[in-house]
PDB file of C-alpha atoms in Angstrom:
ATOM      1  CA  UNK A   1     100.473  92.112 114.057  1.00 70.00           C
ATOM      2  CA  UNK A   2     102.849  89.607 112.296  1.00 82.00           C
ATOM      3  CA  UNK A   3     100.249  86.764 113.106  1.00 81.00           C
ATOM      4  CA  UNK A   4      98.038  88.431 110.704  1.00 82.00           C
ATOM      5  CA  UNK A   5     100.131  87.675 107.721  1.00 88.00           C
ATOM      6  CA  UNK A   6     100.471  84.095 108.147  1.00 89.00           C
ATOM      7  CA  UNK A   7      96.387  84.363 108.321  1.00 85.00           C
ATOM      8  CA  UNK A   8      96.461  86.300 105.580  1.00 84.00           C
ATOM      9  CA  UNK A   9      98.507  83.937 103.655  1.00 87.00           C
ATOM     10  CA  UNK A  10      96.793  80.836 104.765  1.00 86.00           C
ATOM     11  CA  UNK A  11      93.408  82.841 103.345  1.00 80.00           C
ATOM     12  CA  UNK A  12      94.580  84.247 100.167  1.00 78.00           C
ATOM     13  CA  UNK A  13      96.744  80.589  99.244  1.00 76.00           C
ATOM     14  CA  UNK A  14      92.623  79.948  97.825  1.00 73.00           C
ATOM     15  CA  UNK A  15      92.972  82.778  95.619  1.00 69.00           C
ATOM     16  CA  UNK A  16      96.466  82.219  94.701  1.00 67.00           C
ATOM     17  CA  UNK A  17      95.258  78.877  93.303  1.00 65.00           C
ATOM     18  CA  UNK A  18      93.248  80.678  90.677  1.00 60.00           C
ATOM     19  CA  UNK A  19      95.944  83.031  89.613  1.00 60.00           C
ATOM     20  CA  UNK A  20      99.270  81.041  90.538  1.00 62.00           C
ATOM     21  CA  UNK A  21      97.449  77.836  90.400  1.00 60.00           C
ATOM     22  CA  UNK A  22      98.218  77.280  86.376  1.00 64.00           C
ATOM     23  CA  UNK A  23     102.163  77.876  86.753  1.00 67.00           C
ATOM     24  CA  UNK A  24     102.400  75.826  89.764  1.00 68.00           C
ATOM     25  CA  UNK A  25     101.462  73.222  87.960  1.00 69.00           C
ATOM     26  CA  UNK A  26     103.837  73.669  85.004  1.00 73.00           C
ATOM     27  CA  UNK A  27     106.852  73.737  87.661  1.00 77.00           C
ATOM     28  CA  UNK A  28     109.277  70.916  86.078  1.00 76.00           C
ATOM     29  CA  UNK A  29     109.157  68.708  89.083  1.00 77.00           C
ATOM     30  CA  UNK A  30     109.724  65.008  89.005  1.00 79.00           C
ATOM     31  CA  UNK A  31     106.753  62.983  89.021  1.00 72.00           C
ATOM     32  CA  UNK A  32     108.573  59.283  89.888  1.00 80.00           C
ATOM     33  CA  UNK A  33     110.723  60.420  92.597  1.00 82.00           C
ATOM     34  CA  UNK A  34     109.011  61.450  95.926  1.00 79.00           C
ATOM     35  CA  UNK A  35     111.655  63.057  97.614  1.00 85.00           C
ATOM     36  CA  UNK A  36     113.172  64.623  94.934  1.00 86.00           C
ATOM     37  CA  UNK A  37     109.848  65.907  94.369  1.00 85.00           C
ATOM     38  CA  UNK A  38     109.278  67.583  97.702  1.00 86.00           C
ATOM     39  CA  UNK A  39     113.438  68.760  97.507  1.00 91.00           C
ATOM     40  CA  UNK A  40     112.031  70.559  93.955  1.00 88.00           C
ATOM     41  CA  UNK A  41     108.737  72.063  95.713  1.00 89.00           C
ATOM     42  CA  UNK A  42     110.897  73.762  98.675  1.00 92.00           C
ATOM     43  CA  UNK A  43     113.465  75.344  95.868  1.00 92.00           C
ATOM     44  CA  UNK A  44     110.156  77.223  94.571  1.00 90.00           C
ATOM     45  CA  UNK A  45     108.984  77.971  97.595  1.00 92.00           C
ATOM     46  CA  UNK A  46     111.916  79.055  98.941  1.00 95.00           C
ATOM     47  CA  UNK A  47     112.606  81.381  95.468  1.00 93.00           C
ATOM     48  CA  UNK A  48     108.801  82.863  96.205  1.00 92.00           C
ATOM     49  CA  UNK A  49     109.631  83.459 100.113  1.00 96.00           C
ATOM     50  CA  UNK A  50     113.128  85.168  99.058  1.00 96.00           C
ATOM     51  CA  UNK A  51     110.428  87.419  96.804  1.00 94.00           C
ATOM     52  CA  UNK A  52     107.936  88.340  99.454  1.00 95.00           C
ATOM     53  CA  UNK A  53     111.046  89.116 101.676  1.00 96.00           C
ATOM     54  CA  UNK A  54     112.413  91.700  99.337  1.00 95.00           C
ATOM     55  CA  UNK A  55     109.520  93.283  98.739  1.00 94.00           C
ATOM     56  CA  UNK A  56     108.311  93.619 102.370  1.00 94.00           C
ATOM     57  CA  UNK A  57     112.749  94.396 103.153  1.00 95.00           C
ATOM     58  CA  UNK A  58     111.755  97.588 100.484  1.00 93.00           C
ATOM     59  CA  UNK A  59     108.228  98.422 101.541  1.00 92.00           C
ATOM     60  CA  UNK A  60     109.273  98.012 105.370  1.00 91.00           C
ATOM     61  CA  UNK A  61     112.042 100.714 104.594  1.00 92.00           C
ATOM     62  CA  UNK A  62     109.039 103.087 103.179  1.00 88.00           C
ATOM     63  CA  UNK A  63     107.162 102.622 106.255  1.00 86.00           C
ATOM     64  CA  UNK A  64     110.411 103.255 108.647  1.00 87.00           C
ATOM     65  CA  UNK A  65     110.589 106.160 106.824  1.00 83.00           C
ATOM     66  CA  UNK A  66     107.204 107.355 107.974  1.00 76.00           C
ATOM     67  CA  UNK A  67     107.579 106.112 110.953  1.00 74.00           C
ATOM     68  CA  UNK A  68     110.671 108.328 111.991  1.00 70.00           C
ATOM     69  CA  UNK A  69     108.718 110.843 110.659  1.00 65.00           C
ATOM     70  CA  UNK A  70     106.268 110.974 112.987  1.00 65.00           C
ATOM     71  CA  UNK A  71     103.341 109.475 110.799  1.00 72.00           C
ATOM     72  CA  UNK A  72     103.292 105.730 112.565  1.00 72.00           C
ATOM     73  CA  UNK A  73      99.863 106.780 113.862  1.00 78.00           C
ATOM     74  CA  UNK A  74      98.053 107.239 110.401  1.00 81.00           C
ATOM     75  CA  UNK A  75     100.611 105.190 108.591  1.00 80.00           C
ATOM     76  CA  UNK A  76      98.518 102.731 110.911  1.00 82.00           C
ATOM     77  CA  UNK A  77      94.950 103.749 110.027  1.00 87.00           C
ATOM     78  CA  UNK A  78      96.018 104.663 106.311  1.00 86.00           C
ATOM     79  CA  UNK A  79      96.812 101.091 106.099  1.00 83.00           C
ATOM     80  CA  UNK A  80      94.036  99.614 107.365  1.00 83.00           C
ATOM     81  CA  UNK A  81      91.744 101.985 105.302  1.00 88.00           C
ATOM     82  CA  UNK A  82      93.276 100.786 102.325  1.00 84.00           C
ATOM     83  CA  UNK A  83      92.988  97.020 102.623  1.00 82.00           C
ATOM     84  CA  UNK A  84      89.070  97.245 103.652  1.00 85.00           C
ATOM     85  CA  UNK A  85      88.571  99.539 100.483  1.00 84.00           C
ATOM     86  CA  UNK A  86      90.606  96.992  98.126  1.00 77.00           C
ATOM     87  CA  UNK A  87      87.978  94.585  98.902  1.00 76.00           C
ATOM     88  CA  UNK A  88      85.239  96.656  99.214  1.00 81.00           C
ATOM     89  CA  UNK A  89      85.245  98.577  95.889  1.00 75.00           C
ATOM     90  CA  UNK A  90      84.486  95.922  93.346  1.00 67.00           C
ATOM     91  CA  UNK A  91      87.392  94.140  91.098  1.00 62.00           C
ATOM     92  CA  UNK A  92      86.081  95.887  87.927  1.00 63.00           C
ATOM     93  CA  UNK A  93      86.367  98.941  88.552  1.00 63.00           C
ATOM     94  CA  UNK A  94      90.021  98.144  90.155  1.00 59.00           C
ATOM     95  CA  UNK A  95      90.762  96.642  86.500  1.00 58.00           C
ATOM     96  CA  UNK A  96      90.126  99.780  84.952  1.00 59.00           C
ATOM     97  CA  UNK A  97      93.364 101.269  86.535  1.00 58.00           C
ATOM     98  CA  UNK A  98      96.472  99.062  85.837  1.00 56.00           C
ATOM     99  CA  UNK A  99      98.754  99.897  88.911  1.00 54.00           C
ATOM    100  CA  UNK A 100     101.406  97.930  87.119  1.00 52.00           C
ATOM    101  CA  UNK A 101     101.573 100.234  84.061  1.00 56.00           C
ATOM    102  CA  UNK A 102     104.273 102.142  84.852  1.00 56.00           C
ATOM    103  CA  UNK A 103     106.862  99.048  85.281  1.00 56.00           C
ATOM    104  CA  UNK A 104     105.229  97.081  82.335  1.00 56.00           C
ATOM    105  CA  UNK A 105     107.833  96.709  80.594  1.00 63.00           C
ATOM    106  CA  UNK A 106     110.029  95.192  83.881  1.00 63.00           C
ATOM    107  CA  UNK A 107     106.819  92.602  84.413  1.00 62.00           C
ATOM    108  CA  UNK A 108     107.369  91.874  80.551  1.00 67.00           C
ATOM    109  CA  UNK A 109     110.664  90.993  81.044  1.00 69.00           C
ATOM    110  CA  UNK A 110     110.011  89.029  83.774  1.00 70.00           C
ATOM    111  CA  UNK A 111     107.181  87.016  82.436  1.00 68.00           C
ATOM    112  CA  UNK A 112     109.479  86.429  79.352  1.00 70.00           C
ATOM    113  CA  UNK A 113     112.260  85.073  81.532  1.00 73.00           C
ATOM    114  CA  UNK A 114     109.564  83.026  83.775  1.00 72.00           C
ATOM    115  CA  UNK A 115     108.588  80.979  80.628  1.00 69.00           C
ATOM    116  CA  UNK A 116     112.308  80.108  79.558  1.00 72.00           C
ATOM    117  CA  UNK A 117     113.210  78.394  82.807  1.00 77.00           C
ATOM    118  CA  UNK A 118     109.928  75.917  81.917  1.00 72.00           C
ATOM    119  CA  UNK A 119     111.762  74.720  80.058  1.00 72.00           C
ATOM    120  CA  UNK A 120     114.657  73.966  82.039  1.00 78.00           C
ATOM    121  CA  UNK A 121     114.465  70.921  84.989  1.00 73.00           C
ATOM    122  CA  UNK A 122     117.507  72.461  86.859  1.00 81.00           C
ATOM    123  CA  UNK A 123     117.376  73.295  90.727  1.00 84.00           C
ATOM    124  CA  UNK A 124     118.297  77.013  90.181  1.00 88.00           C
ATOM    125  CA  UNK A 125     115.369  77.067  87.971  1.00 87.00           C
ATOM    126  CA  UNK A 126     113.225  76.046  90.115  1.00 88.00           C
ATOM    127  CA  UNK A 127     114.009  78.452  92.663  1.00 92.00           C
ATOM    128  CA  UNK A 128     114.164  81.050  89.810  1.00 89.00           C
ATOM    129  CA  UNK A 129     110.641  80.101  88.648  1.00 87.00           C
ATOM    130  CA  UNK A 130     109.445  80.911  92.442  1.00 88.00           C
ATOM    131  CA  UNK A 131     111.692  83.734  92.789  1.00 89.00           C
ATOM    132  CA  UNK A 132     110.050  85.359  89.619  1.00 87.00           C
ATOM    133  CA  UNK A 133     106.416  84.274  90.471  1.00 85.00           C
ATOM    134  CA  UNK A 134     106.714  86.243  93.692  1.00 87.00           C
ATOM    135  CA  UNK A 135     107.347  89.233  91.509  1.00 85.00           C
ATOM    136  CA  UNK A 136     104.597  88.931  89.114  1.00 80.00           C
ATOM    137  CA  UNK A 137     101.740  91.306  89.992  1.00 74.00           C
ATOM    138  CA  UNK A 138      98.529  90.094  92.886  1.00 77.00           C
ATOM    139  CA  UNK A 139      96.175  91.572  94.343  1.00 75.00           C
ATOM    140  CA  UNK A 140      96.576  89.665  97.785  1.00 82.00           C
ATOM    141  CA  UNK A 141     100.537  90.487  97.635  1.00 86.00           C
ATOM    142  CA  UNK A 142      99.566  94.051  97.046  1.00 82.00           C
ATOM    143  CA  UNK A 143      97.295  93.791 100.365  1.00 82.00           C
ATOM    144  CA  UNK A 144     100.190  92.178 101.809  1.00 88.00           C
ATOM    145  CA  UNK A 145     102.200  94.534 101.133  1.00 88.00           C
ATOM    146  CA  UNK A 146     100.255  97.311 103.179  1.00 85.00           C
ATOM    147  CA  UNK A 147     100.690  95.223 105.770  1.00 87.00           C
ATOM    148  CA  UNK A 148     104.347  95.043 105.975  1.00 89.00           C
ATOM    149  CA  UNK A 149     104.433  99.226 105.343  1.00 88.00           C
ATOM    150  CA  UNK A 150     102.736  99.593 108.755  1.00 84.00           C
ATOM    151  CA  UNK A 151     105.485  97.279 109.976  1.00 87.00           C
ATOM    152  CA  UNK A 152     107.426 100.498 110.223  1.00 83.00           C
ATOM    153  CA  UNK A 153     110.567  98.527 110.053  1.00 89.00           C
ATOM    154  CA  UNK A 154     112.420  96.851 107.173  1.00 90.00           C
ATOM    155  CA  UNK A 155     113.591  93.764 108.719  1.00 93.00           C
ATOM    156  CA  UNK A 156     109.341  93.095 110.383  1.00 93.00           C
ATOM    157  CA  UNK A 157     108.584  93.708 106.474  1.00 92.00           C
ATOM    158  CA  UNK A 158     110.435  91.323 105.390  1.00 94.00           C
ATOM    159  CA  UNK A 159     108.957  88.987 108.265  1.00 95.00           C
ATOM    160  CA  UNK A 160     105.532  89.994 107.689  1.00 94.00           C
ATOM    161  CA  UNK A 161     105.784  89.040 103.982  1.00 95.00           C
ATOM    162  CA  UNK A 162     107.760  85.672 104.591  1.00 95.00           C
ATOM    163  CA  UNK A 163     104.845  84.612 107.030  1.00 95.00           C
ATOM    164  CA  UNK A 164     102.374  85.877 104.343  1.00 94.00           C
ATOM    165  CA  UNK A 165     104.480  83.565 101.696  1.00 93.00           C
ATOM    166  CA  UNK A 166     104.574  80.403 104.451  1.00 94.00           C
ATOM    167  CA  UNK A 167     101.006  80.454 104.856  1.00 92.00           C
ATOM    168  CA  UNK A 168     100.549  80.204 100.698  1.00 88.00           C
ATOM    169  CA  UNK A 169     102.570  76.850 100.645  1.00 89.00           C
ATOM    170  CA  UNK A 170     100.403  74.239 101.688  1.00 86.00           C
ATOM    171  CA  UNK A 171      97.611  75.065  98.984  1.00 81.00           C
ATOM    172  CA  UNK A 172     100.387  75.866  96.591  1.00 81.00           C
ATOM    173  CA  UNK A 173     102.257  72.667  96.940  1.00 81.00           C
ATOM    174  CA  UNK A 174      98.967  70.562  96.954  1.00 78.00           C
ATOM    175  CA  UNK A 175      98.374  72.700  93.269  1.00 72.00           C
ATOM    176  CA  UNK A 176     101.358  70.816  92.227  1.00 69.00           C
ATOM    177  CA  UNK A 177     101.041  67.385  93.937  1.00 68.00           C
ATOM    178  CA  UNK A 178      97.263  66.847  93.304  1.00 62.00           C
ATOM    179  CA  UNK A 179      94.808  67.993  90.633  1.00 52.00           C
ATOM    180  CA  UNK A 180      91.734  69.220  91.345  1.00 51.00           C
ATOM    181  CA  UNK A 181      91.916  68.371  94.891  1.00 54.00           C
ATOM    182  CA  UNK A 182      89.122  70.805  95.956  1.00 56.00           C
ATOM    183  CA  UNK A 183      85.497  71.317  94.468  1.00 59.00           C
ATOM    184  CA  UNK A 184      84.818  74.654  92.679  1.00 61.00           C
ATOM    185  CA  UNK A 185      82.013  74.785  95.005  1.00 68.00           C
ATOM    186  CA  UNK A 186      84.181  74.575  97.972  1.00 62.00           C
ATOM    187  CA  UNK A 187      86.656  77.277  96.928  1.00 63.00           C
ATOM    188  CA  UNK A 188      84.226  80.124  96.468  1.00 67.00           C
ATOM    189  CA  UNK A 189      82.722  79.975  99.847  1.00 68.00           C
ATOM    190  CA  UNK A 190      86.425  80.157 101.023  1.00 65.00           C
ATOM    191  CA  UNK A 191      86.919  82.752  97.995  1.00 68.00           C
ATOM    192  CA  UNK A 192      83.748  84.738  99.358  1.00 74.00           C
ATOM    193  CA  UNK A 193      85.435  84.687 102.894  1.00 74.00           C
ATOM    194  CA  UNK A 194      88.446  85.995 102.000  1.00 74.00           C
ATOM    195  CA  UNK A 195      87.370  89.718 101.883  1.00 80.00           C
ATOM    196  CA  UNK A 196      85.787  89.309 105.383  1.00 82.00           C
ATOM    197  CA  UNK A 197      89.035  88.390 106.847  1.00 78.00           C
ATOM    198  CA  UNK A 198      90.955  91.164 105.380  1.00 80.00           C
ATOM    199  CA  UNK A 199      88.228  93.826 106.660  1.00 86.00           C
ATOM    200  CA  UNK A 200      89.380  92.246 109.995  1.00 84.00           C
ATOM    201  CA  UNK A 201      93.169  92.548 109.191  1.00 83.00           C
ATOM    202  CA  UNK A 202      92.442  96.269 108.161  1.00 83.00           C
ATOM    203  CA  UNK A 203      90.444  97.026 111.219  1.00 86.00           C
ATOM    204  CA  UNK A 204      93.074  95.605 113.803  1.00 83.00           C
ATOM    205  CA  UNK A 205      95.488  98.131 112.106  1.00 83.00           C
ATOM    206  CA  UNK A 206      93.094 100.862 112.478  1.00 87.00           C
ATOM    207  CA  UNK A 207      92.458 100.170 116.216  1.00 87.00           C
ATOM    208  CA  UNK A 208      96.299 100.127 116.781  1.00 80.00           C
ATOM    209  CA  UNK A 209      97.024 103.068 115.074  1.00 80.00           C
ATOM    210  CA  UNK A 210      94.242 104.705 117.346  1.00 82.00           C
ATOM    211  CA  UNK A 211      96.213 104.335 120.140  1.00 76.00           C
ATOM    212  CA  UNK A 212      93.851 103.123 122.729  1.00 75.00           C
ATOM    213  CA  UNK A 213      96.147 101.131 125.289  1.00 72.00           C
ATOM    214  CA  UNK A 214      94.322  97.743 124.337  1.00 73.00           C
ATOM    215  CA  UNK A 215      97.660  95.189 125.322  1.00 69.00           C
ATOM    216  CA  UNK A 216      99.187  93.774 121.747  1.00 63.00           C
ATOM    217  CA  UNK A 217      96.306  95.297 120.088  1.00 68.00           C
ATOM    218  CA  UNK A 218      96.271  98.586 120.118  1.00 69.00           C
ATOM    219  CA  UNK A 219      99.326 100.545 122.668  1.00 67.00           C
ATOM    220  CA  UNK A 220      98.735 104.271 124.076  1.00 67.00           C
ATOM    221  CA  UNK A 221      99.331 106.851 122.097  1.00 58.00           C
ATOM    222  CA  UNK A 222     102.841 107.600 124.015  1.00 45.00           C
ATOM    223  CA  UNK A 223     104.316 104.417 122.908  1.00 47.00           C
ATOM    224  CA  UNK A 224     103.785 105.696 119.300  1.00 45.00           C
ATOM    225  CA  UNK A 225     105.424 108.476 119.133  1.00 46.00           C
ATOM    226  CA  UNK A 226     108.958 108.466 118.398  1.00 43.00           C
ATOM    227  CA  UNK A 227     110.719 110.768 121.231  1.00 45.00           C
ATOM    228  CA  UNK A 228     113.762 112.013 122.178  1.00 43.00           C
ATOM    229  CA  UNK A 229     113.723 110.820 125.521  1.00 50.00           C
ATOM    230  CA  UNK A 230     112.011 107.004 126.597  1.00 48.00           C
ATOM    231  CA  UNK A 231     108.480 107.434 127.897  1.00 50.00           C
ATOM    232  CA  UNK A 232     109.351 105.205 130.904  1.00 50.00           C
ATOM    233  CA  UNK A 233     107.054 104.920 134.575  1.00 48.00           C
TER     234      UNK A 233
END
């Protein structure tokens, strides 16, 4: 299932633009010097990746967790559930519940510590201003982050969240290189596709958590189940 992040990345990269899109382009990068430029861009990139990976290291530990538990099988399905109805239920009535209340104060601080290093042209700020955008709250990292749960293991979550992260760079680093390189137009068809892709994702997590012994898809029940002795023919 790892593919799917990079996918999912590639996909939500559109949407990132909209709500990333403004401090991309404030990143303190020089304008006269090409490869310094592109040196600059990976130092964000790589401070967003080393983000996503701690995240997904964290929520891939939760889903481990589960998973020795016994509960890979509607850890699966759970998972899948969830990302079709974070699309499905409209964004207004998500915006009524602020999921991020409870660690305000810690996005505060980060957002406060995000604008000083604006100011700053240094390479370790650059990696801090991607390494502090990763944390800031998103809807498509919070999808993202289901994704790397059902991972069931720390070190795929981290994975699964670095691919998501890769497949954000190309849009992100055109953001910064070129304005207004894409038509409004343009990006809400690919806006208006993104849900339909991640009802996709969540369904390919609901098949394989139904255990129907589909090869790389979906594997038997059997190979599910954590067991004290291998399940071997």
């Amino acid at each position: 299932m790892l593919y799917t992040a990079l996918i999912f990345g590639l996909l939500s990269s559109f949407h990132c633009i909209g709500m990333c899109g403004p401090i991309a382009m404030m990143i303190p990068v020089d304008r006269n010097n090409a490869t310094k430029r592109v040196f600059q861009l990976f130092l964000y990139h790589l401070g967003r990746l080393t983000a996503y990976g701690m995240l997904g290291l964290f929520f891939g530990i939760l889903g481990k967790g589960l998973f020795l538990a016994g509960f890979q099988q509607q850890l699966s399905i759970l998972v899948g559930i969830l990302m079709i109805l974070f699309v499905i239920i409209p964004e207004r009535k998500l915006a009524q519940y602020n999921f991020s209340k409870p660690i305000y104060r810690l996005i505060s601080k980060v957002k406060s510590h995000l604008g000083a290093q604006f100011k700053k042209k240094t390479f370790d700020a650059l990696f801090t201003i991607g390494l502090l955008n990763g944390f800031l709250p998103c809807g498509m990292v919070y999808a993202a982050l289901f994704g790397a749960i059902a991972m069931q293991n720390e070190w795929l979550g981290a994975s699964y969240m670095i691919l998501f992260g890769l497949g954000t760079i190309p849009m992100m680093s055109a953001v910064v290189l070129i304005s207004n390189f894409i038509t409004v137009p343009v990006r809400n068809k690919i806006q208006k596709f993104i849900p339909i892709m991640v009802i996709i994702i969540g369904g390919l997590f609901i098949i394989r958590g139904m255990g129907l012994d589909i090869p790389y898809i979906s594997p038997k029940t059997t190979s599910l189940i954590v067991q004290a002795n291998p399940d071997c023919h």
